[in-house]
Short mmCIF file of C-alpha atoms in Angstrom, two decimals:
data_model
loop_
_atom_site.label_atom_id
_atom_site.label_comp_id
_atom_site.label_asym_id
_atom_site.label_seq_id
_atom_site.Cartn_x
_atom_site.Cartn_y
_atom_site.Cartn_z
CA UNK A 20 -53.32 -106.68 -44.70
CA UNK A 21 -55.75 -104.04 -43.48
CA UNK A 22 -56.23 -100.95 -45.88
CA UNK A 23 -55.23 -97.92 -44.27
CA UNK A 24 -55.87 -95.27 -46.49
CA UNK A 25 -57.58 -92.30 -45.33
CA UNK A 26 -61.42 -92.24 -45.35
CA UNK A 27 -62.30 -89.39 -43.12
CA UNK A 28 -60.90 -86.13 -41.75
CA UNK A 29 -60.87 -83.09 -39.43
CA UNK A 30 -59.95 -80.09 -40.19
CA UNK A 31 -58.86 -77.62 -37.16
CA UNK A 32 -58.31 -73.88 -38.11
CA UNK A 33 -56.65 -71.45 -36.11
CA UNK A 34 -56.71 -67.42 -36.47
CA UNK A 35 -58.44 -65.40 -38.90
CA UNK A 36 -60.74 -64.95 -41.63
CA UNK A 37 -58.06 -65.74 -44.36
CA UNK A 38 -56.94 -68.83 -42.00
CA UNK A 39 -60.70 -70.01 -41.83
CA UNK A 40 -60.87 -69.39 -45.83
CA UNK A 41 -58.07 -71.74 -46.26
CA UNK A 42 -59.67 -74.23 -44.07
CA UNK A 43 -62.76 -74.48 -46.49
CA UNK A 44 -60.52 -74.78 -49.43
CA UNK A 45 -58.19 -78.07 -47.91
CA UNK A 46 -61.60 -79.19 -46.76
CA UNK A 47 -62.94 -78.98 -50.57
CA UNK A 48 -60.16 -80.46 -51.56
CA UNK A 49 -60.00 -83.58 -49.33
CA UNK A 50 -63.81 -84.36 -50.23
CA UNK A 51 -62.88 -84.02 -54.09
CA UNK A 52 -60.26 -86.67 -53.49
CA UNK A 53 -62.70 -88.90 -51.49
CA UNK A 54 -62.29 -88.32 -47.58
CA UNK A 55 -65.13 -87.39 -45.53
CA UNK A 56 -65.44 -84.83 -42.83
CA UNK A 57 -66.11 -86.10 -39.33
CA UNK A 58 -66.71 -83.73 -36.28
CA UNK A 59 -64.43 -85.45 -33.62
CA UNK A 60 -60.86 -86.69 -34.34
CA UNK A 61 -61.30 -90.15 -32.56
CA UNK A 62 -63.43 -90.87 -36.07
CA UNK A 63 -60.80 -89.18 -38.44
CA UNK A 64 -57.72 -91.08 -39.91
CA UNK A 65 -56.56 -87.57 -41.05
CA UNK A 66 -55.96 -84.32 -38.86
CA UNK A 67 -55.25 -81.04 -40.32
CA UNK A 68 -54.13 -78.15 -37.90
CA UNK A 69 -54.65 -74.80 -40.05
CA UNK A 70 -52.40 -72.26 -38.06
CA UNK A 71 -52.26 -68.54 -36.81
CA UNK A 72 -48.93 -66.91 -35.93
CA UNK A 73 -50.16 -63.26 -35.36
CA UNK A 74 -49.26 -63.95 -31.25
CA UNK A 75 -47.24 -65.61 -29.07
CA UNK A 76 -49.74 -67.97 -27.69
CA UNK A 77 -50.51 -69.70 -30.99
CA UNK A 78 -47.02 -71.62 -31.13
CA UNK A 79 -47.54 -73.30 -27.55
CA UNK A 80 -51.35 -73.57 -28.80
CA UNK A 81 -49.73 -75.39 -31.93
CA UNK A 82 -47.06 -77.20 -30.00
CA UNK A 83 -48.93 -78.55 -26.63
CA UNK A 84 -51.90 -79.90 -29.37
CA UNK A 85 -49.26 -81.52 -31.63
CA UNK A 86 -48.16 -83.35 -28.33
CA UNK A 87 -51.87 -84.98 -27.89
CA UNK A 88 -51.77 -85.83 -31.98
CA UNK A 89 -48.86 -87.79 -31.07
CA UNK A 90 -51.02 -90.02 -28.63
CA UNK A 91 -53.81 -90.01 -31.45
CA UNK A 92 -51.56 -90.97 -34.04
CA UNK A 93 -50.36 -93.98 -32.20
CA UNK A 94 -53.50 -95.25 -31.55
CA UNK A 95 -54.38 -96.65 -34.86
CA UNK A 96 -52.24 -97.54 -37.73
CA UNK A 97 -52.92 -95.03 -40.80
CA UNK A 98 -53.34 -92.06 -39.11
CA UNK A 99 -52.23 -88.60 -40.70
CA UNK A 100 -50.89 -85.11 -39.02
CA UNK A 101 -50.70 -82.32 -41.67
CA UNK A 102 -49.78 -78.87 -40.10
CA UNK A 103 -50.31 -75.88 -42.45
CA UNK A 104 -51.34 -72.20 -42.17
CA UNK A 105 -49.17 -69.26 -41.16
CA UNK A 106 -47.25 -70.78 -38.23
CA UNK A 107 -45.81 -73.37 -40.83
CA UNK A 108 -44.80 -70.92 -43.30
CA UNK A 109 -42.95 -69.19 -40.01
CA UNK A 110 -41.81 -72.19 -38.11
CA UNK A 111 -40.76 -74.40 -41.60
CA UNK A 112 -38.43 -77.00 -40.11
CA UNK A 113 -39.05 -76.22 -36.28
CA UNK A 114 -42.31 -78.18 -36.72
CA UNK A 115 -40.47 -81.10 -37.58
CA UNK A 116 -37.91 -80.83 -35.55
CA UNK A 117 -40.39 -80.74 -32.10
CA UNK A 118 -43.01 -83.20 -34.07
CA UNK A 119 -41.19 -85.44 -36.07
CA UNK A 120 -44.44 -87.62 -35.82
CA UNK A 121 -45.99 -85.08 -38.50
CA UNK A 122 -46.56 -85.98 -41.63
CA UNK A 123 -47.09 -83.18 -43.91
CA UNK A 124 -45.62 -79.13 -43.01
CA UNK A 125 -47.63 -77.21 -45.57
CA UNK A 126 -47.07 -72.86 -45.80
CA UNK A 127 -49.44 -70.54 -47.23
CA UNK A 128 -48.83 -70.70 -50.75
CA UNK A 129 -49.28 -74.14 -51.47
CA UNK A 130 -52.56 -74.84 -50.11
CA UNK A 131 -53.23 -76.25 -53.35
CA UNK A 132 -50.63 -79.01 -52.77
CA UNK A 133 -52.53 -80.57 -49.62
CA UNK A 134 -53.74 -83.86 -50.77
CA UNK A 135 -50.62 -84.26 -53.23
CA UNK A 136 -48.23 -84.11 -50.08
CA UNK A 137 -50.77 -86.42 -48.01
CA UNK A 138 -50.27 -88.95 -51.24
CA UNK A 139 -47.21 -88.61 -51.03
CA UNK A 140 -46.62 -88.77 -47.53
CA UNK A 141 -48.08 -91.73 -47.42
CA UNK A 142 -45.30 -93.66 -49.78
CA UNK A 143 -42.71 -91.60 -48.89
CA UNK A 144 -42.67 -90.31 -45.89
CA UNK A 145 -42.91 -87.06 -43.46
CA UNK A 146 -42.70 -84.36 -46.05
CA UNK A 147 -42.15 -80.66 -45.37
CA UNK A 148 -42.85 -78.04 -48.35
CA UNK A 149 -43.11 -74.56 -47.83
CA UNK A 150 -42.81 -72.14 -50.81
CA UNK A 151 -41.32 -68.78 -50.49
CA UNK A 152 -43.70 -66.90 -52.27
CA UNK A 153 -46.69 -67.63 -54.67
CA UNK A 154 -46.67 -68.93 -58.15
CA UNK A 155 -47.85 -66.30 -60.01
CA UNK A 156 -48.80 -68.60 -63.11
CA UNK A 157 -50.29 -70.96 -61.37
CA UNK A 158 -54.41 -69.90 -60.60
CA UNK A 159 -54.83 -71.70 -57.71
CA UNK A 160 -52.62 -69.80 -55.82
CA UNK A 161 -55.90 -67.77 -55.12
CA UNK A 162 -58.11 -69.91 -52.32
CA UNK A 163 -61.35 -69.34 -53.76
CA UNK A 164 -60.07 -70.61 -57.08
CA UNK A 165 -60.02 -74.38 -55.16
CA UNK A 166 -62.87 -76.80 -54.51
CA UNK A 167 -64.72 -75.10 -51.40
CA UNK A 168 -66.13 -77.03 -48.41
CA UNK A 169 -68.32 -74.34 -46.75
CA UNK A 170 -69.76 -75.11 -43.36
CA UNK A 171 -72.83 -72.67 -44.64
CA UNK A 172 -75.28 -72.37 -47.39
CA UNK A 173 -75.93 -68.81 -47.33
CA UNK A 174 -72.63 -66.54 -46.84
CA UNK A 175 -68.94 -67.18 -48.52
CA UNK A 176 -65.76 -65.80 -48.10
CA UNK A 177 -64.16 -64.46 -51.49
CA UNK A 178 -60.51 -63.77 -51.83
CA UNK A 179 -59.85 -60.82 -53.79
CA UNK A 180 -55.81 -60.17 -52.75
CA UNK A 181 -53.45 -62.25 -51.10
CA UNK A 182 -49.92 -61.24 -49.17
CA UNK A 183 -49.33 -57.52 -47.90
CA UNK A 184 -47.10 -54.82 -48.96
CA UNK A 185 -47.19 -52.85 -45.47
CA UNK A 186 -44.06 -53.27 -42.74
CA UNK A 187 -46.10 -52.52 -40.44
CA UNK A 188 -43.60 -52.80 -37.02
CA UNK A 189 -45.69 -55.19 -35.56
CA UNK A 190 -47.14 -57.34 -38.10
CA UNK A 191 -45.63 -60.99 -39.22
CA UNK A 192 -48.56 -61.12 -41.80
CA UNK A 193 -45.67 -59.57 -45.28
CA UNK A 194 -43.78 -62.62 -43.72
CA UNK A 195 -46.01 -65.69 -44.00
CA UNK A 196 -48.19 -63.82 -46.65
CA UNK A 197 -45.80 -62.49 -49.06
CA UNK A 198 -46.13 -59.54 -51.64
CA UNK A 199 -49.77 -58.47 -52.36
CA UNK A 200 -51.10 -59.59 -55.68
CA UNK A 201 -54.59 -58.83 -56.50
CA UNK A 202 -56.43 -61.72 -58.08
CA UNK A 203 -58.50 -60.34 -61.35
CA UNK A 204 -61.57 -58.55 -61.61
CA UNK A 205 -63.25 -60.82 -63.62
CA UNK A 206 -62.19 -63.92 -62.26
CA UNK A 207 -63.77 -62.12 -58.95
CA UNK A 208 -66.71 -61.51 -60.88
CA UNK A 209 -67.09 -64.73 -61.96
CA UNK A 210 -67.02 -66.43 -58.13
CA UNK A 211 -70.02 -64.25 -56.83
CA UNK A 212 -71.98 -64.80 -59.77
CA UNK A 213 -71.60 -68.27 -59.33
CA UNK A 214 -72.00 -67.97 -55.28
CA UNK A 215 -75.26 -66.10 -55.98
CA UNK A 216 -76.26 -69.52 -58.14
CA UNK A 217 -75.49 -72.00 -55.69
CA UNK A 218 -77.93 -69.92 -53.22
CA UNK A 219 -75.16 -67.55 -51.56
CA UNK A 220 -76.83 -64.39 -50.20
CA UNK A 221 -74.21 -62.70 -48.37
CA UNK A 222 -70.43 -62.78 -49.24
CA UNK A 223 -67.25 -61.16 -47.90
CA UNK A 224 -64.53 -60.23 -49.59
CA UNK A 225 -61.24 -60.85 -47.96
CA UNK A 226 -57.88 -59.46 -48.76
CA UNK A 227 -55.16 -58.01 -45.79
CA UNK A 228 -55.37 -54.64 -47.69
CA UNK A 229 -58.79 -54.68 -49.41
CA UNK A 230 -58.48 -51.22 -50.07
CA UNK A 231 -55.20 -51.38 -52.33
CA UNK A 232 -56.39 -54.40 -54.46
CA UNK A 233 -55.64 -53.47 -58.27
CA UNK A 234 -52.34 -51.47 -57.65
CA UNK A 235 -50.99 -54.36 -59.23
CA UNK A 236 -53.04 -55.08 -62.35
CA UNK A 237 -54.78 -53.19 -65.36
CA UNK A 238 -58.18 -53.24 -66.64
CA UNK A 239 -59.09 -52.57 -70.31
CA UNK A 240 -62.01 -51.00 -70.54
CA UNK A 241 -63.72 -49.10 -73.43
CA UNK A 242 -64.09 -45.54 -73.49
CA UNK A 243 -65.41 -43.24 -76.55
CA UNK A 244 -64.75 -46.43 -78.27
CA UNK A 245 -61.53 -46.93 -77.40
CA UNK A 246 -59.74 -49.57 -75.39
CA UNK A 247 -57.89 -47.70 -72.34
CA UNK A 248 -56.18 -49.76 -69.42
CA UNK A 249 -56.94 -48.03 -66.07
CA UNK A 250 -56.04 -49.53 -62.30
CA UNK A 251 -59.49 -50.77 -61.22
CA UNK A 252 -60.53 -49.30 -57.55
CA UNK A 253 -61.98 -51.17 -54.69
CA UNK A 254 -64.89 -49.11 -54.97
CA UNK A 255 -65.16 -50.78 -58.76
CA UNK A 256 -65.05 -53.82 -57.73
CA UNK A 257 -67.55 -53.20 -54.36
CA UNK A 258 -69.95 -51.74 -56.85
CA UNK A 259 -69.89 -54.58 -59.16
CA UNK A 260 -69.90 -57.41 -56.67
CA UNK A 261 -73.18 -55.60 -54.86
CA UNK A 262 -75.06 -55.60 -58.36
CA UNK A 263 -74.88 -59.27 -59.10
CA UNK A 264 -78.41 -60.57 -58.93
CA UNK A 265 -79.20 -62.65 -56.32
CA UNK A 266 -76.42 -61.16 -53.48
CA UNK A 267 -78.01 -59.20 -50.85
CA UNK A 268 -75.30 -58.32 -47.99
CA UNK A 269 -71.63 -57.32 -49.23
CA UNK A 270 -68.85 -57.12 -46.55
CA UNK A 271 -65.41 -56.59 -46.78
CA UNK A 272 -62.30 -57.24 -44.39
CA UNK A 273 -59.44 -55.47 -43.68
CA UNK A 274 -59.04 -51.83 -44.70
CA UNK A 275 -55.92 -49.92 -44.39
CA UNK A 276 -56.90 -46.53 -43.02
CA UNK A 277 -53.93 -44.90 -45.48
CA UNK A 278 -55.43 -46.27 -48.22
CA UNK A 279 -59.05 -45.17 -47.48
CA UNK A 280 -60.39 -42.92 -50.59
CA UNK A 281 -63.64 -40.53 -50.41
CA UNK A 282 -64.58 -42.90 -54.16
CA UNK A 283 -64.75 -46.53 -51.50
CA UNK A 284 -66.68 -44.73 -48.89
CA UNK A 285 -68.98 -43.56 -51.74
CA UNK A 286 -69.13 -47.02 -53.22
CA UNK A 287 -70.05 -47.98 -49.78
CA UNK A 288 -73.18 -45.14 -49.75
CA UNK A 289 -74.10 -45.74 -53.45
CA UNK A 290 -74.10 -49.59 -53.68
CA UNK A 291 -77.47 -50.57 -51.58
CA UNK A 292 -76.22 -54.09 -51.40
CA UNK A 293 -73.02 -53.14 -49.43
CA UNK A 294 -73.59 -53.53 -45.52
CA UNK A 295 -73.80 -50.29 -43.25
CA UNK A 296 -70.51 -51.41 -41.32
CA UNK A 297 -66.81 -50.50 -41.78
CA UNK A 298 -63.80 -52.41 -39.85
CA UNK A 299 -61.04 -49.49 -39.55
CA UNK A 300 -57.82 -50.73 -37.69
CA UNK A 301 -56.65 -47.15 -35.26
CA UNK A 302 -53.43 -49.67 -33.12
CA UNK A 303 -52.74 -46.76 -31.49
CA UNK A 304 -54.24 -43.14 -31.25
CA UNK A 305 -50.48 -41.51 -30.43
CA UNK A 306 -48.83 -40.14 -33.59
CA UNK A 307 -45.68 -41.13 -32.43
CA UNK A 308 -46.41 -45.03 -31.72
CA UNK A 309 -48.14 -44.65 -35.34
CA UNK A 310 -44.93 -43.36 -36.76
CA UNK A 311 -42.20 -46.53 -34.66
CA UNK A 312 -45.71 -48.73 -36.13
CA UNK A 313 -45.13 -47.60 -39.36
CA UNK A 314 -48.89 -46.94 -39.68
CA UNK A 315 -48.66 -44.25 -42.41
CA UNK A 316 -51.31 -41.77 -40.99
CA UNK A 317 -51.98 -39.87 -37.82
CA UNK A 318 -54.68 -39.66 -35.58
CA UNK A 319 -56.07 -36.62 -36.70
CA UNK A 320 -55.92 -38.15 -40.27
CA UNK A 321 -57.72 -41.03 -38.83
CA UNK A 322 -60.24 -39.04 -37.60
CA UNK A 323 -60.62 -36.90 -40.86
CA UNK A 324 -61.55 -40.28 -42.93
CA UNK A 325 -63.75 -41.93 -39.90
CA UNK A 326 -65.90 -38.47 -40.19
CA UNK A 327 -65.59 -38.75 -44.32
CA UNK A 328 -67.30 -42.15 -44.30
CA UNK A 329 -69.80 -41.34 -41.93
CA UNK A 330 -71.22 -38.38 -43.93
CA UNK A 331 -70.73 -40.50 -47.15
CA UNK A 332 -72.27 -44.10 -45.26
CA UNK A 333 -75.45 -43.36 -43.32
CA UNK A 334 -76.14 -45.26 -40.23
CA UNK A 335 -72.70 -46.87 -40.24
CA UNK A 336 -71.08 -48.87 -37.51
CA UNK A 337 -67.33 -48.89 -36.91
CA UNK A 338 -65.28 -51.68 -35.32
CA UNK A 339 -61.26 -51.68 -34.91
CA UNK A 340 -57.91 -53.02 -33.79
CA UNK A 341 -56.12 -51.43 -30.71
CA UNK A 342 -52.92 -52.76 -29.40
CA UNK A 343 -52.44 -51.91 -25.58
CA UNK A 344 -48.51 -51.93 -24.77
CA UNK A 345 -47.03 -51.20 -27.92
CA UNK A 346 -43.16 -51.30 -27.01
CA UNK A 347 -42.04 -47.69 -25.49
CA UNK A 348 -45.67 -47.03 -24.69
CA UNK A 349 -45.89 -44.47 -21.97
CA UNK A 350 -48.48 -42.65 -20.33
CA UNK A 351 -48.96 -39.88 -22.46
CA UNK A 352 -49.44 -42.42 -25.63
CA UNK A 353 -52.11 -44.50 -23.97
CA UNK A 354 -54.25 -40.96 -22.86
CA UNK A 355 -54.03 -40.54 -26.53
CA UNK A 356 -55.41 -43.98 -27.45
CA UNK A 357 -57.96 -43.22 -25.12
CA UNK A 358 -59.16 -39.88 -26.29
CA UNK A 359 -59.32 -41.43 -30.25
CA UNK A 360 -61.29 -44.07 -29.18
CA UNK A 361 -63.47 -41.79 -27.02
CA UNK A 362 -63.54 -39.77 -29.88
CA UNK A 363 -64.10 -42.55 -32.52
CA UNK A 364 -67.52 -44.10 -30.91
CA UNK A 365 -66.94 -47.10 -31.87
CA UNK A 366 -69.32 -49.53 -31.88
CA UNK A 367 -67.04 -52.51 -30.99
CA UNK A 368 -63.84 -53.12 -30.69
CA UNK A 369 -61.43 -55.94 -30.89
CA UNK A 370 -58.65 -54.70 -28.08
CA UNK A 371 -55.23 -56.81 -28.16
CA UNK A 372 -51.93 -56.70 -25.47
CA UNK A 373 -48.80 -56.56 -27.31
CA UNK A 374 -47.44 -60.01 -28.31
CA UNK A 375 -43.82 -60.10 -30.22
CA UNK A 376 -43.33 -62.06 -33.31
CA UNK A 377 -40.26 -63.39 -34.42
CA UNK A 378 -39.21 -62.00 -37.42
CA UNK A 379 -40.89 -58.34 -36.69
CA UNK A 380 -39.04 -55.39 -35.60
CA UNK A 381 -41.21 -54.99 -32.65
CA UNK A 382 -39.89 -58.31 -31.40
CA UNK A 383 -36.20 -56.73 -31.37
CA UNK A 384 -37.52 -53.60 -28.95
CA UNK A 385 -36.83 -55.58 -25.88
CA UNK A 386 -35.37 -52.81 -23.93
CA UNK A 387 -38.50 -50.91 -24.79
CA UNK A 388 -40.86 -53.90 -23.31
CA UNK A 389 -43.86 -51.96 -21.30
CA UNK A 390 -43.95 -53.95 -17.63
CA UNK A 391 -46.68 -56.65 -18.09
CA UNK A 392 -48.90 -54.73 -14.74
CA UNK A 393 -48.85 -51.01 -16.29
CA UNK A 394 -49.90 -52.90 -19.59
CA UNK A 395 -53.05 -55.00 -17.97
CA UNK A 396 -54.39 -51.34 -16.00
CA UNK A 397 -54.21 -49.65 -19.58
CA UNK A 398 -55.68 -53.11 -21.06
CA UNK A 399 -58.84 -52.69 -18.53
CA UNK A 400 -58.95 -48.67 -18.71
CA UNK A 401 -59.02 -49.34 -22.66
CA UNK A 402 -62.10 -52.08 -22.52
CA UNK A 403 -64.04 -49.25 -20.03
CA UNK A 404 -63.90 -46.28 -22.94
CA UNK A 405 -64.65 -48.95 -25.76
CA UNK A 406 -67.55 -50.97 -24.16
CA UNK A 407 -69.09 -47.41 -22.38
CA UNK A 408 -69.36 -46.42 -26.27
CA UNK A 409 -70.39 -50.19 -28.11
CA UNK A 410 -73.48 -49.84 -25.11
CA UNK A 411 -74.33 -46.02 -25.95
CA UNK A 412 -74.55 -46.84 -29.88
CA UNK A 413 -76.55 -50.16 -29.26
CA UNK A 414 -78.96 -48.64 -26.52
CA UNK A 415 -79.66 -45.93 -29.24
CA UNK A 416 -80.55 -48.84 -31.53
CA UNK A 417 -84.01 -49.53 -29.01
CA UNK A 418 -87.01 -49.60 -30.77
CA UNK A 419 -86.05 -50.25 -34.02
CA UNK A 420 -86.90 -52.69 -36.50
CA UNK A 421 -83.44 -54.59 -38.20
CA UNK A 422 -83.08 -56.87 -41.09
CA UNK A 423 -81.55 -60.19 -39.46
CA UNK A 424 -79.32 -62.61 -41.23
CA UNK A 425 -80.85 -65.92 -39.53
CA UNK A 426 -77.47 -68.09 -37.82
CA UNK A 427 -79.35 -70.25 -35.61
CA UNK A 428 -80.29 -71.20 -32.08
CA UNK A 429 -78.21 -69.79 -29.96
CA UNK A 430 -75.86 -72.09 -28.16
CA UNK A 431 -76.82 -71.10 -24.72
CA UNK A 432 -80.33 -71.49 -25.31
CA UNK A 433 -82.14 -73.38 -28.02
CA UNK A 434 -84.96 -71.48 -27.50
CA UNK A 435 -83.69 -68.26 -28.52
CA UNK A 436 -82.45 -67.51 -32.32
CA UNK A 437 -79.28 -65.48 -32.98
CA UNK A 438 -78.40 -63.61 -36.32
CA UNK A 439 -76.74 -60.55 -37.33
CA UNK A 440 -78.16 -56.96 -38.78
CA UNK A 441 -76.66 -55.12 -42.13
CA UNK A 442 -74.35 -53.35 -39.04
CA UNK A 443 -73.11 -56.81 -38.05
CA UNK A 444 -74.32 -56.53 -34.66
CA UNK A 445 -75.36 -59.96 -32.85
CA UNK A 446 -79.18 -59.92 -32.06
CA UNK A 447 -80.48 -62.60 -29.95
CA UNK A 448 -84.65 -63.26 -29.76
CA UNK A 449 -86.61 -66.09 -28.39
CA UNK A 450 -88.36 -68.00 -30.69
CA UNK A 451 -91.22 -70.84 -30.40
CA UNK A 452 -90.67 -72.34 -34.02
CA UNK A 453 -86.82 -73.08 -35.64
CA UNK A 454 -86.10 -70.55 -38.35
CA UNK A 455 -84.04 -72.18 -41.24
CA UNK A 456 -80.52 -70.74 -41.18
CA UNK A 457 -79.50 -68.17 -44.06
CA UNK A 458 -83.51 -66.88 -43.47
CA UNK A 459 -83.98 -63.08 -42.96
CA UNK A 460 -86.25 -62.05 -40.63
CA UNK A 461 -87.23 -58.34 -39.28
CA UNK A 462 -86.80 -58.17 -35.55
CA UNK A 463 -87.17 -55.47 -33.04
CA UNK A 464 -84.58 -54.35 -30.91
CA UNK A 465 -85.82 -54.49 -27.26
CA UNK A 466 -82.37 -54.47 -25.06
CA UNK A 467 -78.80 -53.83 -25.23
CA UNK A 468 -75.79 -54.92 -23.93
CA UNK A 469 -72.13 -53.85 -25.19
CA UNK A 470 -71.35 -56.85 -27.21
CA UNK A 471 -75.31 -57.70 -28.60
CA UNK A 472 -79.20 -56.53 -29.12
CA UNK A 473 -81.83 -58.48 -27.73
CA UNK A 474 -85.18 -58.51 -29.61
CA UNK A 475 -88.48 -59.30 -30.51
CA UNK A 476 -89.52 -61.34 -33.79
CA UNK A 477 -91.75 -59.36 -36.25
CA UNK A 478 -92.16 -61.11 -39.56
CA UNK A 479 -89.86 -63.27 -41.88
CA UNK A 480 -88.71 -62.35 -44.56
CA UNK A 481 -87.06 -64.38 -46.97
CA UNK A 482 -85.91 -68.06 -46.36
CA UNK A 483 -82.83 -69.68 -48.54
CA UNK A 484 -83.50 -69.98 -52.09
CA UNK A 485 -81.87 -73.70 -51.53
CA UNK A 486 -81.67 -76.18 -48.77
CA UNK A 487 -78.21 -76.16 -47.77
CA UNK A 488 -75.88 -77.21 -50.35
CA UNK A 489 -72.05 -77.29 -49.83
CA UNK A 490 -70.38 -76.74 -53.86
CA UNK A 491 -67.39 -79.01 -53.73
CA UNK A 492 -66.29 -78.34 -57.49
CA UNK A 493 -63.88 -75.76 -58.59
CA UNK A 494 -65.33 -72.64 -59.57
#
């Protein structure tokens, strides 16, 4: 009888930065159990689809791919489907019940489970587990606390806080996410340090409220000689991550502009090691859509703390969130969208069209629905204001020499090398010889255009302290 265990995989991630975190963790933990990762899925006996829910399209992107695994599947005996992510902690039994050819339906908080459920599977049968919240006892409920397949040498992802305590109208994320529970300081601590070992330059530390991690935990510290407990602060935690030896870029994604504090934008200015560049999330720059969003701050307020960590954070670029078509959006709310973002200067922005979620109490505002026409002349009036500033603030960025994080040949051209400043702004520059990824390299800025630099190559800097080595253990 032919052995048809699994040998090889594929792992296909969907949606964000906590989605593609995930994805390097299942990978890790596949590889620790013996499969090998394979770039096309005609060479993989196992198939895992890591999903996003945050709009509509990702559950026909989900669905219409789960039709051509089907087809896969049947082509050679052996074959596994697991389906995990966000749109499986949403969806639970509605994946099986429109792919009954899947094998495993994993949720959020059981990433750890993965290759259990594919053993499983296996002897048992199509298995679906999805957990309701995390297990609080159990440490690899925190992503980074799993064996790590990184597709990169040089720059990590590092979970500091998982779930979200916001109810934000719009949002699905409390759903599929759960409460927010901040992982501890020193375990934290502990991951960098061991990042910086492996040859890690650049990290990122992730959490869906960065800025509220600790509510939820104490730190003893001494003080006069005494032990006292004390919430630790973001900006704690920022300034200790940037002073382990050996890290040279700190980033950090997503801030809650409610939750922004004068002591984080400090941390930012203080810590030298912390990158010049701060993602702030505006949705909507009318106070009353931020009220029905349940955003907790108005625009003014918004304002106030942009203009706080600019005088605080020289030199510092800004990127958001905007949603165009917010249910009950009328005219007056968009003009007011469009004069904060005028008035932001931001230097890009990420600009979405309402989607409803099941499960969010935008999705019950039907009556309130803005007609799909009015919503894709606001959506194109929107990108005008936003890409008019992202050109102004990189034009003014001519003539300067910028510390480049080295990502490789661009894929339009492999004779031209693409990497990204301390601002994380994309700089492309041609380039005779290959430059090892994870190098740094200073590079004058020659052109501009509203979504990169283009430049000239000036003198390397610093190549990887290690050839490319992918940590598998746990940390």
């Amino acid at each position: 009888m032919a052995d048809t265990s699994p040998r090889t995989y594929v792992v296909r991630t969907f949606g964000c930065q906590m989605n593609e975190h995930d994805s390097e963790r299942i990978a890790g933990l596949l590889e620790a159990d013996g499969l090998r990762a394979v770039d096309d899925e005609q060479d993989a006996d196992v198939v895992v689809l890591n999903t996003c829910c945050i709009r509509e399209n990702a559950d026909n992107k989900l669905y219409g791919t789960l039709g051509t695994m089907r087809r896969w599947k049947n082509e050679r005996e052996g074959r596994r489907i697991v389906v995990s992510g966000c749109l499986a902690q949403k969806d639970r039994e509605v994946v099986r019940d429109r792919a009954p050819w899947v094998d495993v339906v994993l949720g959020t908080h059981n990433v750890h489970r993965t290759v259990d459920l594919l053993n499983e599977a296996v002897v048992a049968g199509p298995i679906t587990e999805i957990l309701d919240e995390a297990v609080i006892d159990d440490h690899a409920m925190f992503p980074s606390a799993l064996p790590a397949k990184r597709s990169t040498g040089h720059d990590a992802w590092v979970t500091i806080q998982i779930g979200c305590d916001n109810s934000c109208a719009f949002c699905i994320v409390p759903s599929v996410r759960g409460a927010e529970i901040s992982r501890p300081y020193d375990d934290v601590l502990a991951e960098v340090r061991q990042l910086a070992l492996d040859g890690v330059t650049e990290v990122t530390l992730l959490g869906q409220n960065v800025n509220s991690y600790g509510r939820d935990i104490q730190l003893e510290r001494r003080r006069e000689g005494e032990a006292v407990s004390a919430r630790p602060l973001f900006a704690d935690l920022l300034r200790d991550v940037g002073s382990v030896p050996g890290i040279r870029r700190v980033r950090f994604t997503s801030p809650h502009p409610k939750d922004m504090r004068n002591e984080t934008f400090a941390a930012m200015g203080e810590t030298a090691t912390v990158c010049e560049h701060l993602h702030y999330p505006l949705q909507s720059g009318s106070d009353r859509l931020l009220a029905v969003m349940h955003r907790g701050y108005t625009a003014e307020r918004y304002l106030e703390r942009l203009t706080e960590a600019r005088r605080h954070v020289s030199d510092l670029a800004v990127s958001t969130d905007i949603i165009v078509g917010f249910p009950g959006e009328t005219d007056d709310d968009f003009a007011r969208t469009l004069e904060v973002a005028a008035a932001a200067e931001y230097d890009y922005a990420y600009t979405f069209i309402f989607s409803p979620r099941d499960g969010t109490e935008a999705a019950t505002m039907v009556d309130q629905f803005v007609d799909p026409a009015t919503v894709s002349e606001r959506f194109a009036r929107l990108r005008v204001v936003v890409e008019r500033s992202a050109l102004l603030k990189h034009e003014a960025r001519i003539g300067r020499i910028e510390e480049v994080l080295i990502e490789g040949p661009s894929k339009k051209d492999p004779g031209v090398i693409s990497g990204r400043t301390r601002q994380n702004k994309l700089v492309h520059f041609p380039h005779a010889e290959p430059i090892r990824v994870g190098s740094y390299a200073n590079v004058l800025v020659t052109g501009a255009a509203p979504h990169h630099l283009r430049g000239e190559f000036r003198e390397l800097l610093s190549e990887p302290a290690h050839k490319v080595r992918i940590p598998v253990a746990a940390l």
